[in-house]
Amino acid sequence: MTTPAKVSIDLGTRTGGSAAVLDLEELLATRLLVQGNSGSGKSHLLRRLLEQSAPWVQQAVIDPEGDFVTLADRYGHVVVDAQRGEADLQRIAARVRQHRVSVVLNLEGLDSEQQMRAAAAFLGGLFDADRDVWYPILVVVDEAQLFAPAAAGEVSDEARKVSLGAMTNLMCRGRKRGLAGVIATQRLAKLAKNVAAEASNFLMGRTFLDIDMARAADLLGMERRQAEMFRDLESGNFVALGPALARRPLPVRIGPVETSARSTSPKLLPLPGPAAAEDAHDLIFTPGADEGKLFVPRRLPAVAPTADVLAQLARGTPPALPSITEPPPGFSPSPAPAPVPSLSPEQRQAAIDAALREILAESDAGFRTIAVLYQDFLVRCRIRRVGGETLSLAAFRRRLAVAHAGIDIAEAEAEDSPWAEVLTMAGALPEDMQGVFLSLARAAFDHRPCPSDAEVARAYGSRSPGRARRLLAYMEERQVIVCRLDGRGRRIVAIPGLAWETEPGDPNATSAPQSEPTPAD
């Protein structure tokens, strides 16, 4: 029996002029970390790797600057515009794995937090794909420090959490799912250590800061005094190490590429001559013929924070607008808006419940982030003219979990209600697990069949049955549920202290139960 030849790709040249090859099959099993300051040739290296491996393996590129969309013309990659909903991106990622299409997720035009959420949704869709489509796929993430930051920045904690979780899944648990992570960063010190530590192959380029040089030397197994060499590397030169590259640190010069990025570095150009400089005053201070009155200098008003604007909208109070000293010609004031009728407490509660039911009725609600759902909720409340103090994000998350489980909120909050104890138990769990626990408690209270792994995963906002099993195991460790199997291997979930337990249910079933609870009016 003959052993099949290894698939190796040509990265460039090594010292002495021989070819620097990368074992692609070994890379798929061991992952790669690329580091280099701006101008070191890091993006050029990624492009060389993608071009050389395109005929052999499916690829998905997380592209924050839109530089890799040019791969579509030469190699047939499909460009996915990230300016769409997170649930849509998850579904697209699932179809990418199903049909084995190479793609570039173009994040250009989004702010930092939007980029993190979009990348997390797309990576989550790749990660949660069905086991039947776990084909090998090279997942390249450029500027990985943006998606797995080592420290909190200006983005929200929730955005950082979901993005870091997606990157951790890619690098730590992606191998069994066929996901081979290739992450590139300008600063090792800004990249989360648990993400960087999972790579077994390294290509280290030029860097100048001592902390980055020290980390690069540590990852390559070099002495600290040898770290100075990273300052002297030329653009396009890297030091390679790893089972897919070399067993000892090896200098490599990256070869040429066949495609180019849309954006290039600015080039120096000579300034206009003395004759042109004489007219500079008139060129700057004299309006051009085509300018007209398009630009009117004015002092910009202060912009209120987004959270304050949303709170004002939810209370039915329009945000304050900047005053205008003199109205423009032809301006006629609009009639004053009709006063917003105040709702009784019962009507207000009914309107909030109706908004929650509408959100839960949407098919992709389980796969949208809580921040997106909260903004949707505020808009729906504004449409219904729900005045008064709006629900906080934490209160909304709790109300949504209660409504999803089909529990009457008034009954649950009554002191003598058994649901009050259930809500207390739920409060001991992480916020993203509380809805799943309440759904299990409701199934036990109604004596319905125990939800399957697929149904538990769906309630958690995932498509992974394995994640559902780990979730149930965690809840059992926290002693909020007790799981057991009957003689036919069907699962039963009980709630300790309340004598509630579900009917036996098949944990491997894929269909929904015959009857589902609906949120109380």
Coordinates of C-alpha atoms in Angstrom, one line a residue:
M1 CA 0.0 0.0 0.0
T2 CA 1.5 3.4 -1.1
T3 CA 1.3 6.4 1.2
P4 CA -0.3 9.4 -0.6
A5 CA 2.0 12.3 -1.2
K6 CA 1.8 15.3 1.1
V7 CA 0.2 18.5 -0.2
S8 CA 2.9 21.2 0.2
I9 CA 2.7 24.8 -0.9
D10 CA 5.5 27.2 -1.8
L11 CA 5.8 30.2 0.5
G12 CA 9.0 31.6 -1.0
T13 CA 12.7 31.0 -0.4
R14 CA 14.8 30.1 2.6
T15 CA 18.4 30.9 3.4
G16 CA 20.6 29.4 0.6
G17 CA 17.9 29.8 -2.1
S18 CA 16.0 26.6 -1.6
A19 CA 12.2 26.6 -1.5
A20 CA 10.4 27.3 1.7
V21 CA 7.4 24.9 1.7
L22 CA 4.5 24.6 4.1
D23 CA 2.8 21.2 4.7
L24 CA -0.8 22.1 4.1
E25 CA -2.3 19.0 5.7
E26 CA -0.2 19.6 8.9
L27 CA -1.3 23.2 8.9
L28 CA -5.0 22.1 8.9
A29 CA -4.3 20.2 12.1
T30 CA -2.0 22.6 14.0
R31 CA -3.0 26.3 13.1
L32 CA -0.8 29.3 12.3
L33 CA 0.0 32.6 13.9
V34 CA 1.5 35.5 11.9
Q35 CA 2.9 38.6 13.5
G36 CA 4.4 41.7 12.0
N37 CA 4.2 45.5 12.4
S38 CA 2.6 47.6 9.7
G39 CA 4.7 47.4 6.6
S40 CA 6.4 44.1 7.5
G41 CA 4.6 42.2 4.7
K42 CA 2.1 40.4 6.8
S43 CA -0.8 40.9 4.4
H44 CA 1.5 39.9 1.5
L45 CA 2.3 36.7 3.3
L46 CA -1.4 35.9 3.9
R47 CA -2.2 36.6 0.2
R48 CA 0.7 34.3 -0.9
L49 CA -0.7 31.5 1.4
L50 CA -4.2 32.0 0.1
E51 CA -3.2 32.0 -3.5
Q52 CA -1.0 28.9 -3.2
S53 CA -3.5 26.9 -1.2
A54 CA -6.7 27.9 -3.2
P55 CA -6.7 24.8 -5.4
W56 CA -6.4 22.5 -2.5
V57 CA -8.6 23.6 0.4
Q58 CA -11.7 25.7 1.0
Q59 CA -11.0 29.2 2.4
A60 CA -12.9 31.8 4.5
V61 CA -11.2 35.2 5.0
I62 CA -12.2 37.6 7.7
D63 CA -11.2 40.9 6.1
P64 CA -11.5 44.1 8.1
E65 CA -10.1 46.4 5.4
G66 CA -11.6 44.8 2.3
D67 CA -8.1 44.1 0.9
F68 CA -8.7 40.4 0.0
V69 CA -11.8 40.9 -2.1
T70 CA -9.6 40.9 -5.2
L71 CA -9.2 37.1 -4.7
A72 CA -12.7 36.8 -6.2
D73 CA -11.6 37.8 -9.7
R74 CA -8.8 35.3 -10.0
Y75 CA -9.7 32.4 -7.7
G76 CA -13.5 32.5 -7.5
H77 CA -14.0 33.6 -3.9
V78 CA -17.5 34.9 -3.1
V79 CA -17.4 38.3 -1.4
V80 CA -19.9 38.4 1.6
D81 CA -20.8 42.0 2.5
A82 CA -21.0 42.1 6.3
Q83 CA -23.5 45.0 6.3
R84 CA -26.4 42.6 7.0
G85 CA -28.0 41.0 10.1
E86 CA -26.1 38.7 12.4
A87 CA -28.6 35.9 11.9
D88 CA -28.3 36.3 8.1
L89 CA -24.5 36.0 8.4
Q90 CA -24.8 32.8 10.5
R91 CA -27.1 31.3 7.9
I92 CA -24.7 32.3 5.1
A93 CA -21.8 30.7 7.0
A94 CA -23.7 27.5 7.4
R95 CA -24.3 27.4 3.6
V96 CA -20.7 28.2 3.0
R97 CA -19.7 25.0 4.8
Q98 CA -22.5 23.0 3.2
H99 CA -21.6 23.9 -0.4
R100 CA -17.8 24.2 0.2
V101 CA -17.5 27.7 -1.3
S102 CA -14.5 29.9 -0.6
V103 CA -15.5 33.3 0.7
V104 CA -14.2 36.7 1.8
L105 CA -16.2 38.4 4.6
N106 CA -15.8 42.1 3.8
L107 CA -16.0 44.1 7.0
E108 CA -15.0 47.4 5.4
G109 CA -17.2 50.3 6.3
L110 CA -18.3 49.0 9.7
D111 CA -17.1 50.5 13.0
S112 CA -15.1 48.4 15.4
E113 CA -18.0 47.0 17.4
Q114 CA -20.0 46.2 14.3
Q115 CA -16.9 44.4 12.9
M116 CA -16.6 42.3 16.0
R117 CA -20.3 41.3 16.0
A118 CA -20.3 40.5 12.3
A119 CA -17.2 38.4 12.5
A120 CA -18.4 36.6 15.6
A121 CA -21.7 35.8 13.9
F122 CA -20.0 34.5 10.8
L123 CA -17.4 32.4 12.8
G124 CA -20.2 31.1 14.9
G125 CA -22.0 29.9 11.8
L126 CA -18.9 28.1 10.6
F127 CA -18.3 26.5 14.0
D128 CA -21.9 25.4 14.6
A129 CA -22.4 23.7 11.2
D130 CA -23.8 20.2 11.2
R131 CA -21.3 17.4 11.6
D132 CA -22.0 16.1 8.1
V133 CA -20.4 19.2 6.6
W134 CA -17.2 19.3 8.7
Y135 CA -15.0 19.5 5.7
P136 CA -11.5 21.1 6.0
I137 CA -11.6 24.9 5.7
L138 CA -8.8 27.4 6.1
V139 CA -10.1 30.3 8.2
V140 CA -7.8 33.4 7.8
V141 CA -8.4 36.3 10.2
D142 CA -6.4 39.4 9.4
E143 CA -5.8 42.0 12.2
A144 CA -6.8 39.4 14.8
Q145 CA -6.1 41.7 17.7
L146 CA -9.3 43.6 16.7
F147 CA -11.4 40.4 17.2
A148 CA -9.5 38.9 20.2
P149 CA -8.2 41.9 22.2
A150 CA -6.1 41.2 25.2
A151 CA -7.8 44.0 27.1
A152 CA -11.1 45.9 27.1
G153 CA -11.2 48.9 24.8
E154 CA -13.8 51.3 23.6
V155 CA -16.3 48.7 22.4
S156 CA -19.0 47.2 24.7
D157 CA -18.2 44.3 27.0
E158 CA -20.8 42.2 25.2
A159 CA -19.3 42.8 21.8
R160 CA -15.8 41.9 23.1
K161 CA -17.2 38.8 24.8
V162 CA -18.9 37.3 21.8
S163 CA -16.0 38.1 19.4
L164 CA -13.4 36.7 21.8
G165 CA -15.6 33.6 22.3
A166 CA -15.8 33.0 18.6
M167 CA -12.0 33.4 18.1
T168 CA -11.4 31.1 21.0
N169 CA -13.7 28.5 19.5
L170 CA -11.9 28.8 16.2
M171 CA -8.4 28.3 17.7
C172 CA -9.1 26.0 20.6
R173 CA -12.0 23.8 19.4
G174 CA -12.1 24.3 15.7
R175 CA -9.8 21.4 14.6
K176 CA -12.3 18.6 15.2
R177 CA -14.8 20.6 13.1
G178 CA -12.3 21.0 10.2
L179 CA -11.6 24.7 11.0
A180 CA -7.9 25.5 10.6
G181 CA -7.3 29.0 12.0
V182 CA -4.7 31.3 10.5
I183 CA -4.6 34.5 12.5
A184 CA -2.4 37.6 11.8
T185 CA -1.7 40.5 14.1
Q186 CA 0.4 43.6 14.3
R187 CA 0.9 43.4 18.0
L188 CA 1.3 40.1 19.9
A189 CA 0.8 42.1 23.2
K190 CA -2.6 43.2 22.1
L191 CA -3.8 39.7 21.1
A192 CA -5.5 37.5 23.8
K193 CA -3.0 35.0 25.1
N194 CA -5.4 32.0 25.1
V195 CA -6.0 32.6 21.4
A196 CA -2.4 33.0 20.4
A197 CA -1.3 30.0 22.6
E198 CA -3.3 27.5 20.5
A199 CA -1.2 28.0 17.4
S200 CA 1.7 25.5 16.8
N201 CA 3.1 27.2 13.7
F202 CA 4.6 30.7 13.7
L203 CA 5.8 33.3 11.1
M204 CA 7.3 36.2 12.9
G205 CA 8.1 39.4 11.0
R206 CA 9.6 42.8 11.7
T207 CA 8.6 44.3 15.1
F208 CA 10.1 47.1 17.2
L209 CA 8.6 47.1 20.6
D210 CA 10.4 45.2 23.3
I211 CA 7.3 43.4 24.7
D212 CA 6.3 42.1 21.2
M213 CA 9.9 41.0 20.5
A214 CA 10.1 39.2 23.8
R215 CA 6.8 37.3 23.1
A216 CA 7.9 36.4 19.6
A217 CA 11.2 35.0 20.9
D218 CA 9.3 33.0 23.6
L219 CA 7.0 31.5 21.1
L220 CA 9.9 30.5 18.8
G221 CA 11.9 29.1 21.7
M222 CA 14.7 31.6 21.3
E223 CA 16.7 33.3 24.0
R224 CA 15.7 36.9 24.9
R225 CA 19.0 38.3 23.6
Q226 CA 18.2 36.9 20.2
A227 CA 14.9 38.9 20.1
E228 CA 16.8 41.9 18.7
M229 CA 16.9 40.2 15.3
F230 CA 13.2 41.1 14.7
R231 CA 14.1 44.8 14.5
D232 CA 16.4 44.1 11.6
L233 CA 14.1 42.0 9.4
E234 CA 13.3 43.5 6.0
S235 CA 9.7 43.7 4.7
G236 CA 8.6 40.3 3.4
N237 CA 11.1 38.4 5.6
F238 CA 9.8 36.2 8.4
V239 CA 11.2 33.6 10.9
A240 CA 9.3 30.4 10.6
L241 CA 8.8 27.6 13.1
G242 CA 6.3 24.8 13.6
P243 CA 5.5 21.2 12.4
A244 CA 4.1 22.5 9.1
L245 CA 7.1 24.8 8.5
A246 CA 10.4 23.9 10.2
R247 CA 11.6 22.1 13.3
R248 CA 14.0 24.9 14.1
P249 CA 13.6 28.7 13.6
L250 CA 14.1 29.3 9.8
P251 CA 14.4 32.7 8.0
V252 CA 12.0 32.8 5.1
R253 CA 11.5 35.4 2.3
I254 CA 7.9 35.4 1.0
G255 CA 7.5 35.0 -2.8
P256 CA 5.5 37.1 -5.2
V257 CA 1.7 37.1 -5.4
E258 CA -0.6 37.2 -8.4
T259 CA -3.3 39.5 -7.0
S260 CA -3.0 42.8 -5.2
A261 CA -4.9 44.7 -2.6
R262 CA -7.3 47.5 -3.6
S263 CA -5.5 49.8 -1.3
T264 CA -1.8 50.5 -1.5
S265 CA 0.6 52.6 0.6
P266 CA 0.8 56.3 -0.3
K267 CA 3.8 57.1 -2.5
L268 CA 5.9 60.3 -2.3
L269 CA 5.3 62.8 -5.1
P270 CA 7.1 66.0 -5.8
L271 CA 5.4 69.2 -4.6
P272 CA 4.2 71.8 -7.2
G273 CA 6.9 74.1 -8.4
P274 CA 7.5 77.8 -7.3
A275 CA 5.2 79.1 -10.1
A276 CA 2.3 77.1 -8.7
A277 CA 3.1 78.1 -5.2
E278 CA 2.6 81.8 -6.1
D279 CA -1.1 81.1 -6.8
A280 CA -1.6 79.0 -3.6
H281 CA -3.3 81.8 -1.7
D282 CA -6.0 82.3 -4.4
L283 CA -6.5 78.5 -4.8
I284 CA -7.2 78.1 -1.1
F285 CA -9.3 81.2 -0.3
T286 CA -11.2 81.7 -3.6
P287 CA -14.3 79.4 -4.0
G288 CA -14.3 77.3 -7.1
A289 CA -17.0 77.7 -9.8
D290 CA -18.6 74.3 -8.9
E291 CA -18.7 74.8 -5.2
G292 CA -21.7 77.0 -5.1
K293 CA -23.4 77.0 -1.7
L294 CA -22.9 73.3 -0.9
F295 CA -20.6 74.0 2.0
V296 CA -21.8 76.4 4.7
P297 CA -19.4 76.7 7.7
R298 CA -21.2 76.3 11.0
R299 CA -20.5 75.2 14.5
L300 CA -21.6 71.6 15.0
P301 CA -24.0 70.8 17.9
A302 CA -23.0 68.4 20.6
V303 CA -24.1 64.9 19.9
A304 CA -26.0 63.1 22.6
P305 CA -24.9 59.5 23.5
T306 CA -26.8 56.8 21.7
A307 CA -28.0 55.2 24.9
D308 CA -29.6 58.6 26.0
V309 CA -31.3 59.0 22.6
L310 CA -32.8 55.4 22.8
A311 CA -34.0 56.1 26.4
Q312 CA -35.7 59.3 25.3
L313 CA -37.3 57.6 22.3
A314 CA -38.6 54.8 24.6
R315 CA -40.2 57.4 26.9
G316 CA -41.9 59.1 23.9
T317 CA -39.8 62.3 24.4
P318 CA -38.0 63.4 21.2
P319 CA -34.3 64.2 21.6
A320 CA -33.5 67.9 21.9
L321 CA -32.5 69.5 18.6
P322 CA -29.9 72.3 18.3
S323 CA -31.5 75.7 18.2
I324 CA -31.4 77.8 15.0
T325 CA -31.0 81.5 15.4
E326 CA -32.5 82.4 12.0
P327 CA -34.8 80.0 10.0
P328 CA -33.7 79.4 6.4
P329 CA -35.7 81.2 3.6
G330 CA -39.0 79.6 2.9
F331 CA -39.1 77.8 6.2
S332 CA -42.6 77.3 7.8
P333 CA -42.9 75.7 11.2
S334 CA -44.6 72.4 11.4
P335 CA -47.7 72.1 13.7
A336 CA -47.0 71.0 17.2
P337 CA -47.4 67.2 17.5
A338 CA -50.4 65.8 19.3
P339 CA -49.6 64.9 23.0
V340 CA -48.9 61.3 23.5
P341 CA -51.7 59.6 25.5
S342 CA -50.6 58.1 28.7
L343 CA -51.2 54.4 29.2
S344 CA -52.5 52.8 32.4
P345 CA -50.2 50.4 34.1
E346 CA -52.2 47.5 32.8
Q347 CA -52.1 48.8 29.2
R348 CA -48.4 49.5 29.5
Q349 CA -47.7 46.0 30.7
A350 CA -49.9 44.6 27.9
A351 CA -47.9 46.6 25.3
I352 CA -44.6 45.4 26.7
D353 CA -45.8 41.8 26.6
A354 CA -47.0 42.2 23.0
A355 CA -43.6 43.6 22.0
L356 CA -41.8 40.6 23.6
R357 CA -44.2 38.2 21.9
E358 CA -43.5 39.8 18.5
I359 CA -39.7 39.5 19.0
L360 CA -39.9 35.8 20.1
A361 CA -42.2 35.0 17.2
E362 CA -39.4 35.9 14.7
S363 CA -37.6 32.7 13.5
D364 CA -34.1 34.1 14.0
A365 CA -34.7 35.6 17.4
G366 CA -32.7 32.9 19.2
F367 CA -29.7 33.6 17.1
R368 CA -29.6 37.4 17.5
T369 CA -27.5 39.1 20.2
I370 CA -29.3 40.5 23.3
A371 CA -28.2 44.0 22.4
V372 CA -29.8 43.8 19.0
L373 CA -33.0 42.3 20.5
Y374 CA -33.0 45.1 23.1
Q375 CA -32.8 47.8 20.5
D376 CA -35.6 46.1 18.6
F377 CA -37.7 46.0 21.8
L378 CA -37.2 49.8 22.4
V379 CA -38.3 50.6 18.9
R380 CA -41.4 48.4 19.2
C381 CA -42.3 50.1 22.6
R382 CA -41.9 53.5 20.9
I383 CA -44.3 52.5 18.1
R384 CA -46.8 51.5 20.8
R385 CA -46.2 54.8 22.7
V386 CA -45.2 53.0 25.9
G387 CA -44.2 55.9 28.2
G388 CA -42.6 55.9 31.6
E389 CA -39.2 54.5 32.6
T390 CA -38.0 52.0 30.0
L391 CA -36.7 48.5 31.0
S392 CA -33.0 48.3 31.6
L393 CA -31.0 45.9 29.5
A394 CA -30.7 43.5 32.5
A395 CA -34.4 43.7 33.2
F396 CA -35.2 43.1 29.5
R397 CA -33.0 40.0 29.4
R398 CA -34.8 38.6 32.4
R399 CA -38.2 39.4 31.0
L400 CA -37.3 37.9 27.7
A401 CA -36.1 34.7 29.3
V402 CA -39.4 34.5 31.3
A403 CA -41.5 35.2 28.3
H404 CA -39.6 32.6 26.2
A405 CA -40.3 29.9 28.8
G406 CA -44.1 30.8 28.7
I407 CA -44.2 31.9 32.3
D408 CA -46.6 34.6 33.5
I409 CA -44.4 37.4 34.9
A410 CA -47.0 38.5 37.5
E411 CA -47.3 34.9 38.8
A412 CA -43.6 34.4 38.8
E413 CA -42.9 37.5 40.9
A414 CA -45.6 36.7 43.5
E415 CA -44.0 35.9 46.9
D416 CA -46.0 32.7 47.5
S417 CA -45.5 31.4 43.9
P418 CA -43.2 28.4 43.3
W419 CA -41.9 30.3 40.3
A420 CA -40.3 32.8 42.6
E421 CA -37.9 30.1 43.8
V422 CA -37.2 29.1 40.2
L423 CA -36.3 32.7 39.3
T424 CA -34.0 32.8 42.3
M425 CA -32.3 29.6 41.0
A426 CA -32.0 31.1 37.5
G427 CA -30.3 34.2 39.0
A428 CA -27.4 32.0 40.1
L429 CA -26.7 31.1 36.5
P430 CA -24.9 33.2 33.9
E431 CA -27.4 35.4 32.1
D432 CA -27.1 33.6 28.7
M433 CA -28.2 30.3 30.4
Q434 CA -31.2 31.6 32.4
G435 CA -33.6 31.3 29.5
V436 CA -32.7 27.7 28.9
F437 CA -33.1 26.8 32.5
L438 CA -36.5 28.5 32.7
S439 CA -37.6 26.6 29.6
L440 CA -36.6 23.3 31.2
A441 CA -38.4 24.3 34.4
R442 CA -41.5 25.1 32.4
A443 CA -41.4 21.7 30.7
A444 CA -41.0 20.0 34.1
F445 CA -43.9 22.0 35.5
D446 CA -46.1 21.0 32.6
H447 CA -44.9 17.4 32.6
R448 CA -44.0 17.6 29.0
P449 CA -41.3 15.4 27.3
C450 CA -37.7 16.5 28.1
P451 CA -36.4 18.8 25.3
S452 CA -33.8 17.2 23.0
D453 CA -30.2 18.4 22.6
A454 CA -31.2 20.2 19.4
E455 CA -34.1 22.0 21.2
V456 CA -31.8 23.0 24.1
A457 CA -29.2 24.3 21.7
R458 CA -31.9 26.3 19.8
A459 CA -33.1 27.9 23.1
Y460 CA -29.5 28.9 23.8
G461 CA -29.0 30.4 20.3
S462 CA -26.8 27.7 18.9
R463 CA -27.0 24.9 16.4
S464 CA -24.6 22.6 18.2
P465 CA -26.0 19.6 20.2
G466 CA -22.6 19.2 21.8
R467 CA -22.9 22.7 23.3
A468 CA -26.3 21.8 24.6
R469 CA -25.0 18.7 26.4
R470 CA -22.2 20.8 28.0
L471 CA -24.8 23.3 29.1
L472 CA -26.9 20.7 30.8
A473 CA -23.8 19.3 32.5
Y474 CA -22.9 22.7 33.8
M475 CA -26.4 23.3 35.2
E476 CA -26.3 19.9 36.9
E477 CA -22.9 20.8 38.5
R478 CA -24.6 24.0 39.8
Q479 CA -27.4 21.8 41.3
V480 CA -30.2 23.6 39.6
I481 CA -31.3 20.5 37.6
V482 CA -31.0 16.8 37.9
C483 CA -30.7 14.6 34.8
R484 CA -31.3 10.9 34.6
L485 CA -32.1 8.3 31.9
D486 CA -34.9 5.8 32.0
G487 CA -34.6 2.2 30.8
R488 CA -35.0 3.1 27.2
G489 CA -32.2 5.8 27.2
R490 CA -34.6 8.7 27.3
R491 CA -33.7 11.7 29.4
I492 CA -35.6 13.1 32.3
V493 CA -34.8 16.5 33.9
A494 CA -36.0 17.3 37.4
I495 CA -35.9 20.6 39.4
P496 CA -34.5 20.0 42.9
G497 CA -36.7 20.9 45.8
L498 CA -39.9 21.3 43.8
A499 CA -40.7 17.7 42.8
W500 CA -41.0 18.9 39.2
E501 CA -39.7 16.7 36.4
T502 CA -40.2 16.2 32.7
E503 CA -41.6 13.2 31.0
P504 CA -38.9 11.0 29.3
G505 CA -37.7 12.5 26.0
D506 CA -35.3 11.4 23.3
P507 CA -32.1 13.6 23.7
N508 CA -31.2 12.9 20.0
A509 CA -34.6 13.9 18.5
T510 CA -34.6 16.7 16.0
S511 CA -38.3 17.5 15.9
A512 CA -40.0 20.0 18.2
P513 CA -42.4 18.7 20.9
Q514 CA -46.1 18.4 20.1
S515 CA -47.1 21.3 22.2
E516 CA -45.1 24.4 23.0
P517 CA -45.9 27.0 25.7
T518 CA -46.7 30.4 24.6
P519 CA -45.9 33.6 26.5
A520 CA -48.7 34.6 28.8
D521 CA -50.8 37.7 27.8

